[in-house]
Coordinates of C-alpha atoms in Angstrom, one line a residue:
M1 CA -4.7 77.5 37.9
V2 CA -5.8 77.8 41.5
T3 CA -7.1 74.6 42.8
L4 CA -10.2 74.3 45.0
H5 CA -8.1 73.3 48.0
E6 CA -5.9 76.4 47.6
R7 CA -9.0 78.6 47.2
D8 CA -10.5 77.2 50.4
R9 CA -7.2 77.6 52.2
A10 CA -6.9 81.3 51.1
S11 CA -10.5 81.9 52.2
T12 CA -9.8 80.4 55.6
G13 CA -6.7 82.5 56.0
L14 CA -8.5 85.8 55.0
F15 CA -11.4 85.0 57.4
A16 CA -8.9 84.6 60.3
K17 CA -7.1 87.8 59.4
L18 CA -10.4 89.8 59.2
K19 CA -11.4 88.4 62.7
W20 CA -8.0 89.6 64.0
L21 CA -8.6 93.0 62.3
V22 CA -12.0 93.4 63.9
G23 CA -10.6 92.5 67.3
A24 CA -7.6 94.9 67.0
R25 CA -9.9 97.7 65.9
L26 CA -12.1 97.2 68.9
L27 CA -9.0 97.1 71.2
L28 CA -7.6 100.3 69.7
A29 CA -11.0 102.1 69.9
S30 CA -11.4 101.1 73.5
A31 CA -7.9 102.3 74.4
L32 CA -8.6 105.7 72.7
L33 CA -12.0 106.0 74.4
G34 CA -10.6 105.2 77.9
S35 CA -7.6 107.6 77.6
A36 CA -9.8 110.4 76.2
V37 CA -12.3 110.0 79.1
M38 CA -9.5 110.0 81.7
L39 CA -7.8 113.1 80.3
D40 CA -11.1 114.9 79.8
L41 CA -11.9 114.4 83.5
R42 CA -8.5 115.8 84.7
E43 CA -8.0 118.6 82.3
R44 CA -9.7 120.1 79.3
L45 CA -8.5 118.8 76.0
P46 CA -7.5 121.4 73.3
F47 CA -10.2 120.2 71.0
H48 CA -13.9 119.3 71.5
T49 CA -14.3 115.7 72.6
A50 CA -17.9 115.2 71.3
P51 CA -16.7 114.5 67.7
L52 CA -14.1 112.1 69.1
Y53 CA -16.7 110.2 71.1
G54 CA -18.9 110.1 68.0
I55 CA -16.2 108.7 65.8
L56 CA -15.4 106.0 68.4
G57 CA -19.1 105.2 68.7
V58 CA -19.3 104.7 64.9
T59 CA -16.2 102.5 65.1
F60 CA -17.8 100.3 67.7
G61 CA -21.0 100.1 65.6
L62 CA -19.1 99.3 62.4
S63 CA -17.1 96.6 64.3
L64 CA -20.4 94.9 65.3
V65 CA -21.6 95.1 61.7
Y66 CA -18.2 93.6 60.5
A67 CA -18.5 90.7 63.1
V68 CA -22.0 89.9 61.9
A69 CA -21.0 90.0 58.2
L70 CA -18.0 87.7 58.9
R71 CA -20.2 85.0 60.3
S72 CA -21.7 84.5 56.8
Q73 CA -18.3 84.5 55.2
W74 CA -19.9 86.2 52.2
R75 CA -17.4 87.8 49.8
L76 CA -14.6 88.2 52.2
P77 CA -12.3 90.2 49.8
L78 CA -15.0 92.7 49.3
Q79 CA -15.5 93.0 53.1
S80 CA -11.8 93.6 53.6
L81 CA -11.8 96.4 51.0
V82 CA -14.9 98.0 52.6
Q83 CA -13.3 97.8 56.1
C84 CA -10.0 99.5 54.9
A85 CA -12.0 102.2 53.0
L86 CA -14.1 103.0 56.1
D87 CA -11.0 103.0 58.3
L88 CA -9.3 105.6 56.1
T89 CA -12.5 107.7 56.3
L90 CA -12.7 107.4 60.1
V91 CA -9.0 108.3 60.5
S92 CA -9.4 111.3 58.2
L93 CA -12.4 112.5 60.3
L94 CA -10.4 111.9 63.4
V95 CA -7.5 114.1 62.2
H96 CA -9.9 116.8 61.0
F97 CA -11.9 117.0 64.3
T98 CA -8.7 116.9 66.4
G99 CA -6.9 119.8 64.9
G100 CA -6.1 119.0 61.3
L101 CA -2.5 120.2 60.7
D102 CA -1.9 120.2 64.5
S103 CA -3.6 116.9 65.2
V104 CA -1.7 114.1 66.9
F105 CA -3.5 111.3 65.1
P106 CA -2.1 111.2 61.6
F107 CA -0.1 108.1 62.8
M108 CA -3.5 106.2 62.6
Y109 CA -3.0 106.1 58.8
I110 CA 0.0 103.9 59.4
L111 CA -2.1 101.4 61.3
V112 CA -4.5 101.2 58.4
I113 CA -1.6 100.7 56.0
F114 CA -0.3 97.8 58.2
A115 CA -3.7 96.2 58.3
A116 CA -4.1 96.5 54.5
S117 CA -0.7 95.0 53.9
N118 CA -1.5 92.0 56.0
V119 CA -5.1 91.4 55.1
L120 CA -5.3 92.4 51.4
E121 CA -3.4 91.0 48.4
R122 CA 0.1 92.0 47.4
G123 CA 0.4 95.7 46.5
A124 CA -2.6 96.7 48.5
G125 CA -0.5 98.1 51.3
L126 CA 1.3 100.4 48.9
T127 CA -2.0 101.5 47.4
V128 CA -3.4 102.3 50.8
G129 CA -0.2 104.2 51.7
I130 CA -0.6 106.4 48.5
V131 CA -4.3 107.0 49.2
S132 CA -3.5 107.9 52.8
G133 CA -0.9 110.5 51.6
F134 CA -3.5 112.0 49.2
L135 CA -6.2 112.1 51.9
Y136 CA -4.0 113.8 54.5
A137 CA -2.6 116.3 51.9
G138 CA -6.1 117.0 50.6
L139 CA -7.5 117.5 54.1
I140 CA -4.7 119.9 55.0
L141 CA -5.2 121.8 51.7
A142 CA -8.9 122.0 52.1
E143 CA -8.6 123.4 55.7
W144 CA -5.8 125.8 54.6
T145 CA -7.9 127.2 51.8
R146 CA -11.0 127.2 54.0
I147 CA -12.9 124.8 51.7
I148 CA -13.4 122.9 54.9
R149 CA -13.8 125.0 58.0
P150 CA -11.1 124.1 60.5
V151 CA -12.4 122.8 63.8
E152 CA -12.4 125.3 66.6
F153 CA -10.1 124.7 69.6
A154 CA -10.9 125.5 73.1
G155 CA -9.5 129.1 72.6
G156 CA -10.9 129.6 69.1
L157 CA -9.5 128.8 65.7
A158 CA -6.0 127.4 65.6
P159 CA -3.4 129.9 64.6
L160 CA -2.6 129.9 60.9
R161 CA 0.6 128.1 60.3
S162 CA 3.1 129.2 57.6
V163 CA 3.1 127.6 54.2
G164 CA 6.5 126.0 54.8
Y165 CA 5.3 124.4 58.0
A166 CA 2.2 123.0 56.3
M167 CA 4.2 121.7 53.3
Y168 CA 6.7 120.1 55.6
Q169 CA 4.0 118.3 57.7
V170 CA 2.3 117.1 54.6
L171 CA 5.5 116.0 52.9
S172 CA 7.0 114.3 56.0
H173 CA 3.7 112.4 56.7
T174 CA 3.3 111.4 53.1
V175 CA 6.9 110.1 52.9
A176 CA 6.3 108.2 56.2
F177 CA 3.1 106.7 54.8
L178 CA 4.9 105.5 51.6
A179 CA 7.9 104.2 53.5
V180 CA 5.7 102.3 55.9
A181 CA 3.6 101.0 53.0
I182 CA 6.7 99.7 51.1
L183 CA 8.2 98.2 54.2
S184 CA 5.0 96.6 55.4
S185 CA 4.2 95.2 51.9
H186 CA 7.6 93.7 51.7
L187 CA 7.4 92.2 55.2
A188 CA 3.8 90.9 54.5
D189 CA 5.0 89.3 51.2
R190 CA 7.9 87.6 53.0
L191 CA 5.6 86.5 55.8
R192 CA 3.1 85.0 53.3
Q193 CA 6.0 83.3 51.5
A194 CA 7.4 81.9 54.7
G195 CA 3.9 80.8 55.7
Q196 CA 3.4 79.0 52.4
E197 CA 6.8 77.4 52.7
L198 CA 6.1 76.3 56.3
E199 CA 2.8 74.9 55.3
Q200 CA 4.4 73.0 52.4
R201 CA 7.1 71.7 54.7
G202 CA 4.4 70.7 57.2
L203 CA 2.5 68.9 54.4
D204 CA 5.7 67.2 53.2
L205 CA 6.4 66.1 56.8
R206 CA 2.9 64.8 57.3
N207 CA 3.2 62.9 54.0
L208 CA 6.6 61.5 55.1
Q209 CA 5.2 60.5 58.4
T210 CA 2.3 58.8 56.7
L211 CA 4.6 57.0 54.3
H212 CA 6.9 56.0 57.1
R213 CA 3.9 54.6 59.1
A214 CA 2.6 52.8 56.0
I215 CA 6.0 51.2 55.2
V216 CA 6.6 50.1 58.8
A217 CA 3.1 48.8 59.2
N218 CA 3.0 46.9 55.9
I219 CA 6.5 45.4 55.5
S220 CA 6.5 41.6 56.0
S221 CA 9.5 41.7 58.3
G222 CA 9.2 42.4 62.0
L223 CA 10.7 45.7 63.2
I224 CA 11.7 46.7 66.7
T225 CA 13.5 49.8 67.8
L226 CA 15.3 50.5 71.1
D227 CA 16.5 53.6 72.8
L228 CA 19.9 54.1 74.3
A229 CA 18.8 52.4 77.6
G230 CA 17.6 49.3 75.7
C231 CA 13.9 49.9 76.1
V232 CA 11.4 49.1 73.4
V233 CA 10.3 52.2 71.5
S234 CA 8.4 50.8 68.5
F235 CA 7.1 47.4 67.4
N236 CA 5.3 47.0 64.1
E237 CA 2.4 44.7 63.2
A238 CA 4.6 42.1 61.5
A239 CA 6.6 41.9 64.7
E240 CA 3.4 41.3 66.7
R241 CA 2.3 38.6 64.3
I242 CA 5.7 36.8 64.4
T243 CA 6.2 36.9 68.2
G244 CA 2.6 36.8 69.3
Y245 CA 3.2 39.9 71.6
A246 CA 1.3 43.2 71.2
F247 CA 3.2 46.4 71.2
A248 CA 1.4 47.5 74.4
D249 CA 2.9 44.4 76.1
L250 CA 6.5 45.4 75.4
Q251 CA 6.4 49.2 75.2
E252 CA 9.0 50.9 77.4
R253 CA 10.2 47.5 78.7
S254 CA 13.8 46.5 78.7
W255 CA 15.0 44.3 75.8
Q256 CA 15.9 41.6 78.4
E257 CA 12.2 41.3 79.3
T258 CA 11.2 40.6 75.7
P259 CA 11.6 37.5 73.5
F260 CA 14.8 39.1 72.1
A261 CA 16.8 38.5 75.3
G262 CA 18.9 35.9 73.5
C263 CA 19.9 38.2 70.6
T264 CA 23.6 39.0 70.9
P265 CA 23.7 42.2 68.8
L266 CA 21.2 43.8 71.1
A267 CA 23.3 43.0 74.1
D268 CA 26.4 44.4 72.4
F269 CA 24.6 47.7 71.5
V270 CA 23.3 48.3 75.0
A271 CA 26.7 47.6 76.5
N272 CA 28.4 50.1 74.2
P273 CA 25.9 52.3 72.2
G274 CA 28.6 54.3 70.5
A275 CA 30.5 51.4 69.0
S276 CA 29.8 49.7 65.7
L277 CA 28.3 46.3 65.9
A278 CA 30.7 43.5 65.3
N279 CA 28.0 41.0 64.2
P280 CA 24.9 42.9 63.0
L281 CA 23.4 39.7 61.5
T282 CA 22.5 36.7 63.6
E283 CA 20.1 33.9 64.0
F284 CA 18.6 32.7 67.2
S285 CA 15.6 30.7 68.6
L286 CA 12.8 33.0 69.7
T287 CA 10.2 31.9 72.1
R288 CA 6.7 33.0 71.0
R289 CA 4.0 34.0 73.4
D290 CA 2.4 30.6 73.0
G291 CA 5.6 28.9 74.0
H292 CA 6.7 27.7 70.6
L293 CA 10.3 28.1 69.6
I294 CA 10.9 29.5 66.1
P295 CA 14.1 30.3 64.2
V296 CA 14.5 34.0 63.6
G297 CA 17.0 35.9 61.5
V298 CA 17.9 39.4 62.8
S299 CA 19.6 42.4 61.2
C300 CA 20.6 45.2 63.6
S301 CA 21.6 48.7 62.7
P302 CA 22.3 51.6 65.1
L303 CA 20.3 54.8 64.7
R304 CA 22.5 58.0 64.5
R305 CA 21.7 61.6 65.1
A306 CA 22.8 64.4 62.7
D307 CA 26.0 64.8 64.7
G308 CA 26.8 61.1 64.4
G309 CA 26.0 60.2 68.0
A310 CA 24.0 57.1 68.8
A311 CA 20.2 57.6 69.1
G312 CA 19.0 54.0 69.4
L313 CA 18.9 50.7 67.5
V314 CA 16.6 49.3 64.9
A315 CA 16.4 45.5 64.4
I316 CA 14.6 43.9 61.5
F317 CA 13.8 40.2 61.8
Q318 CA 12.0 37.4 60.0
D319 CA 10.6 34.1 60.9
L320 CA 12.9 31.5 59.2
T321 CA 10.6 28.5 59.9
E322 CA 9.4 28.2 56.3
R323 CA 12.9 28.9 54.9
K324 CA 14.4 26.2 57.1
R325 CA 11.7 23.8 56.0
V326 CA 12.4 24.5 52.3
E327 CA 16.2 24.2 52.9
E328 CA 15.6 20.8 54.6
K329 CA 13.4 19.8 51.8
L330 CA 16.1 20.7 49.2
R331 CA 18.7 18.9 51.2
R332 CA 16.5 15.9 51.4
A333 CA 15.8 16.1 47.6
D334 CA 19.5 16.2 47.0
R335 CA 20.0 13.1 49.1
L336 CA 17.1 11.4 47.4
A337 CA 18.5 12.2 44.0
A338 CA 21.8 10.6 44.9
L339 CA 20.1 7.6 46.4
G340 CA 17.9 7.3 43.4
Q341 CA 20.9 7.2 41.1
L342 CA 22.5 4.6 43.4
A343 CA 19.3 2.6 43.4
A344 CA 19.1 2.6 39.7
N345 CA 22.6 1.4 39.3
I346 CA 22.2 -1.3 41.9
A347 CA 18.9 -2.5 40.3
H348 CA 20.5 -2.6 36.9
E349 CA 23.6 -4.5 38.1
V350 CA 21.7 -7.0 40.4
R351 CA 18.5 -7.7 38.5
N352 CA 20.0 -9.7 35.6
P353 CA 22.4 -12.0 37.6
L354 CA 19.6 -12.5 40.2
A355 CA 17.2 -13.7 37.4
A356 CA 19.8 -16.2 36.3
I357 CA 20.5 -17.5 39.8
S358 CA 16.7 -17.8 40.5
G359 CA 16.2 -19.7 37.2
A360 CA 19.1 -22.0 37.8
V361 CA 17.8 -22.8 41.4
E362 CA 14.3 -23.5 40.0
V363 CA 15.8 -26.0 37.5
L364 CA 17.9 -27.7 40.2
R365 CA 14.8 -28.0 42.4
E366 CA 12.9 -29.7 39.6
D367 CA 15.7 -32.0 38.5
L368 CA 17.1 -33.0 41.9
A369 CA 14.6 -34.6 44.2
L370 CA 16.1 -33.2 47.3
V371 CA 14.6 -34.0 50.7
G372 CA 15.3 -33.1 54.3
P373 CA 17.8 -30.3 55.1
N374 CA 18.9 -30.0 51.5
R375 CA 15.4 -29.3 50.4
E376 CA 15.0 -26.6 53.1
L377 CA 18.3 -24.9 52.1
L378 CA 17.0 -24.8 48.5
E379 CA 13.8 -23.2 49.6
I380 CA 15.7 -20.6 51.6
V381 CA 17.8 -19.7 48.5
L382 CA 14.6 -19.3 46.4
G383 CA 12.9 -17.2 49.1
E384 CA 15.9 -14.9 49.5
A385 CA 16.1 -14.6 45.7
H386 CA 12.5 -13.6 45.7
R387 CA 13.1 -11.1 48.4
L388 CA 16.1 -9.6 46.5
K389 CA 13.8 -9.3 43.4
L390 CA 11.3 -7.4 45.5
I391 CA 13.9 -5.0 46.9
T392 CA 15.4 -4.3 43.4
G393 CA 11.8 -3.7 42.2
Q394 CA 11.3 -1.1 44.9
F395 CA 14.7 0.5 44.0
L396 CA 13.4 0.9 40.5
D397 CA 10.1 2.4 41.6
F398 CA 12.0 4.8 43.8
A399 CA 14.7 5.8 41.3
K400 CA 12.6 6.0 38.1
P401 CA 9.1 7.5 38.7
K402 CA 6.6 6.5 36.1
S403 CA 4.7 8.9 34.0
L404 CA 1.4 9.9 35.5
L405 CA -2.1 9.7 34.0
F406 CA -4.4 11.9 36.0
R407 CA -8.1 11.1 36.2
P408 CA -10.8 11.2 38.8
C409 CA -10.6 8.3 41.2
A410 CA -13.2 7.1 43.6
V411 CA -11.4 7.0 46.9
R412 CA -13.5 4.5 48.9
L413 CA -13.6 2.0 46.1
L414 CA -9.9 2.1 45.5
V415 CA -9.1 1.7 49.2
Q416 CA -11.4 -1.3 49.5
E417 CA -9.9 -3.0 46.5
T418 CA -6.4 -2.5 47.9
L419 CA -7.4 -3.9 51.3
R420 CA -8.9 -7.0 49.6
L421 CA -5.6 -7.6 47.8
L422 CA -3.7 -7.1 51.0
D423 CA -6.0 -9.6 52.7
R424 CA -5.0 -12.2 50.2
S425 CA -1.3 -11.5 50.5
G426 CA -1.0 -13.3 53.9
E427 CA 0.5 -10.2 55.6
R428 CA -2.5 -9.6 57.9
H429 CA -2.6 -11.2 61.3
P430 CA -5.8 -13.1 62.0
D431 CA -6.7 -10.7 64.8
T432 CA -6.3 -7.6 62.6
T433 CA -9.5 -5.9 61.4
W434 CA -10.1 -2.8 59.3
E435 CA -12.9 -0.5 58.2
V436 CA -13.3 2.3 55.7
T437 CA -15.6 5.3 56.4
E438 CA -16.5 8.1 54.1
A439 CA -17.8 11.4 55.5
A440 CA -19.1 12.5 52.2
P441 CA -20.5 10.0 49.6
D442 CA -18.7 9.4 46.3
V443 CA -15.6 11.4 47.0
H444 CA -13.3 11.6 44.0
V445 CA -9.7 12.8 43.8
L446 CA -7.6 13.8 40.8
A447 CA -4.7 11.3 40.7
D448 CA -3.1 8.4 38.8
A449 CA -5.1 5.4 39.9
D450 CA -2.2 2.9 39.8
Q451 CA 0.2 5.2 41.7
L452 CA -2.5 6.1 44.3
R453 CA -3.1 2.3 44.8
Q454 CA 0.6 1.9 45.4
V455 CA 0.5 4.7 48.1
V456 CA -2.5 3.1 49.8
W457 CA -0.9 -0.3 49.7
N458 CA 2.3 1.0 51.3
L459 CA 0.5 2.9 54.0
C460 CA -1.9 0.0 54.8
L461 CA 1.0 -2.5 54.8
N462 CA 3.0 -0.3 57.1
A463 CA 0.0 -0.1 59.5
I464 CA -0.5 -3.9 59.5
Q465 CA 3.2 -4.6 60.1
A466 CA 3.1 -2.1 63.0
M467 CA 0.4 -4.5 64.6
P468 CA 2.2 -7.9 64.7
H469 CA -0.2 -9.2 67.2
G470 CA -3.3 -7.9 65.7
G471 CA -5.2 -4.6 66.0
R472 CA -7.6 -2.3 64.1
L473 CA -6.9 -0.2 61.0
S474 CA -9.3 2.6 60.3
V475 CA -9.3 4.4 57.0
S476 CA -11.5 7.6 56.8
V477 CA -12.2 9.8 53.8
R478 CA -13.5 13.3 54.1
L479 CA -13.4 16.7 52.5
A480 CA -10.5 18.6 54.3
P481 CA -11.6 21.6 56.4
P482 CA -9.6 24.8 55.6
E483 CA -7.6 24.6 58.9
T484 CA -6.4 21.1 58.1
Q485 CA -5.5 21.6 54.4
P486 CA -1.9 21.9 53.3
A487 CA -0.5 25.4 53.6
A488 CA 0.6 25.5 50.0
D489 CA -2.2 26.4 47.6
R490 CA -4.8 26.4 50.4
Q491 CA -7.0 29.0 48.8
N492 CA -6.8 27.7 45.2
A493 CA -8.1 24.1 45.5
E494 CA -10.5 21.9 47.3
W495 CA -8.7 19.0 49.1
V496 CA -9.6 15.5 50.2
E497 CA -8.1 14.0 53.3
I498 CA -7.5 10.3 53.7
A499 CA -6.4 9.1 57.1
F500 CA -4.9 5.7 58.0
Q501 CA -5.1 5.1 61.8
D502 CA -3.7 2.0 63.4
T503 CA -3.6 0.7 67.0
G504 CA 0.0 -0.4 66.8
R505 CA 2.9 0.3 69.1
G506 CA 3.5 3.8 67.7
I507 CA 6.7 5.6 66.7
P508 CA 9.0 7.5 69.2
Q509 CA 9.1 11.2 68.7
Q510 CA 12.8 11.3 68.0
Q511 CA 12.2 9.0 65.0
M512 CA 9.2 10.9 63.5
Q513 CA 11.4 13.3 61.4
R514 CA 13.1 10.4 59.6
I515 CA 10.3 8.0 58.8
F516 CA 10.1 9.3 55.2
D517 CA 13.8 9.0 54.7
P518 CA 14.9 6.3 52.3
F519 CA 16.3 3.1 54.0
F520 CA 15.2 4.2 57.4
T521 CA 13.2 1.4 59.1
T522 CA 12.5 0.1 62.6
R523 CA 11.8 -3.5 61.3
P524 CA 14.7 -5.9 60.9
S525 CA 13.3 -7.2 57.6
G526 CA 12.2 -3.8 56.3
T527 CA 13.8 -2.0 53.4
G528 CA 12.9 1.5 54.5
L529 CA 11.5 2.4 51.0
G530 CA 7.8 2.0 51.4
L531 CA 7.0 5.4 53.1
A532 CA 9.7 7.2 51.0
I533 CA 8.1 5.9 47.8
A534 CA 4.6 6.8 49.0
K535 CA 5.8 10.4 49.8
K536 CA 7.5 10.7 46.4
I537 CA 4.4 9.6 44.5
L538 CA 2.1 11.9 46.4
E539 CA 4.4 14.9 45.8
S540 CA 4.5 14.1 42.1
M541 CA 0.7 14.2 42.1
G542 CA 0.6 17.5 43.9
G543 CA -0.4 15.9 47.2
Q544 CA 1.1 15.8 50.7
V545 CA 1.5 13.4 53.5
A546 CA 2.0 13.9 57.3
A547 CA 2.1 11.6 60.3
E548 CA 1.4 11.8 64.0
S549 CA 2.2 9.2 66.5
G550 CA 3.0 8.4 70.1
V551 CA 4.5 5.4 71.8
G552 CA 1.7 3.0 72.8
S553 CA -1.1 5.1 71.1
G554 CA -0.8 4.1 67.5
T555 CA 0.0 6.1 64.4
T556 CA -2.1 8.1 62.0
F557 CA -0.9 8.9 58.4
R558 CA -2.9 11.6 56.6
I559 CA -2.6 12.3 52.9
W560 CA -4.2 15.2 51.0
L561 CA -5.1 15.1 47.3
R562 CA -7.0 17.6 45.2
Q563 CA -10.7 16.9 44.8
A564 CA -12.2 16.0 41.4
S565 CA -15.9 16.4 40.6
V566 CA -18.0 13.3 39.7
A567 CA -19.1 15.0 36.4
V568 CA -15.5 15.3 35.4
G569 CA -15.0 11.7 36.4
A570 CA -17.8 10.5 34.2
A571 CA -16.3 12.4 31.3
G572 CA -12.9 10.9 31.9
R573 CA -14.2 7.4 32.0
G574 CA -16.2 7.9 28.9

């Protein structure tokens, strides 16, 4: 079944061929008219020129009619048939009025055959060739038998030729017409087939180019190609997104002027394009346009021509920042797992003997009325025993996380209760003040209330201990704007941000990456487990924590938890 697209394409091709045919007919008629006029002026032609001029005039008129009809593109196949039929008629008249058997214009039939083979469908050229042979033979027979009166020459009627001569002319011309028809039909078919194959190959090439552009534009990895001189040839959208540079900024520039100047495989390729790359895979630090350094993994592959020669280099690269972060998180999780197991064993082995020691010392304190230095020593033993009990308790909290009971929790109320408990603990310096602000009223989060209270206690206690000489602790609660939300699950949940900001001495930048590591602390009496426990609890509840600080400018800890509606909270409390 012929599709609409194929029908339109065939109609467009026939329209172009008919335009070409009208133009060629006008050109041929003009050439005949000009040559006839020039010969007629210099010497008398052997036949009357008036019929020739008349036929040429009719040809010009019909060409004008054809041109007007073509503009409407109405029934183009029918128009082509009419043009071929009228051309055969005009050629037959031209042969008759220019001498019939002695005319020099029978070759004009061949031109009509060529036109029919190219313009009409397959087999039309052979049909027109057969018709041309019949028309020529019929014209000669009609003139020979005087059914049609031969045209008078300048000196009268043409001499009567022999029957053999007439038959030879008719036979030779007919054979020539058929031979030309067969050959032209074959060539026209081959030409049509070649045109269709070329069009199909062109369509396949366009589809391949479209697919190539779509793949290059939509892959998540960056792609850069270089020529043999090391200049940038292409740069896809992912590469622009990773580096911050637009393709227009790097096009035709040397690779040494791009962010890839530190990539070793590119240098090896430019130094020796024909050699295989020793290390096609590498990692290096790439400087983005905004000045940030990011880890990048690059895979390079030389481009080869059909003869095997080097044509360029293609490099595919990816931003490894997220992968490095995940790897570091996994390594940290492995360390925490090992430390958790160690903490559980220590707590198990120390807790029972410690309880016995503490109980025995309590009995001695009650039974022995010690005074002076001995009394102070006994109090030191009890104090340190209490401290060891606290440490082993933190070990257990870190090593064996409790099961969570999620429910909506009012953030402001929970923070205020925790601060009141902290105020009674004696940890606060008299000059330390705090305040709690809430940007949106009655903000609730989905969390375990006891575990969240432990997180708030640890962060507030850390802030107070960072201000040994007093200061101000500000706790703010707000709905997190999209740009401040955690990257993970950013589009699938609403988040609440709780910020703990102190005016303490701050944390040096070289220590910021370790503050959540277990047993890392800057205080002589600290255990280094408070922040690690807070981070672990938050992650178990689906939240996150981050810190920002500077020496002398205080520290701000921010935690994010998923928001819960008040209606859900009421249902949960009921």
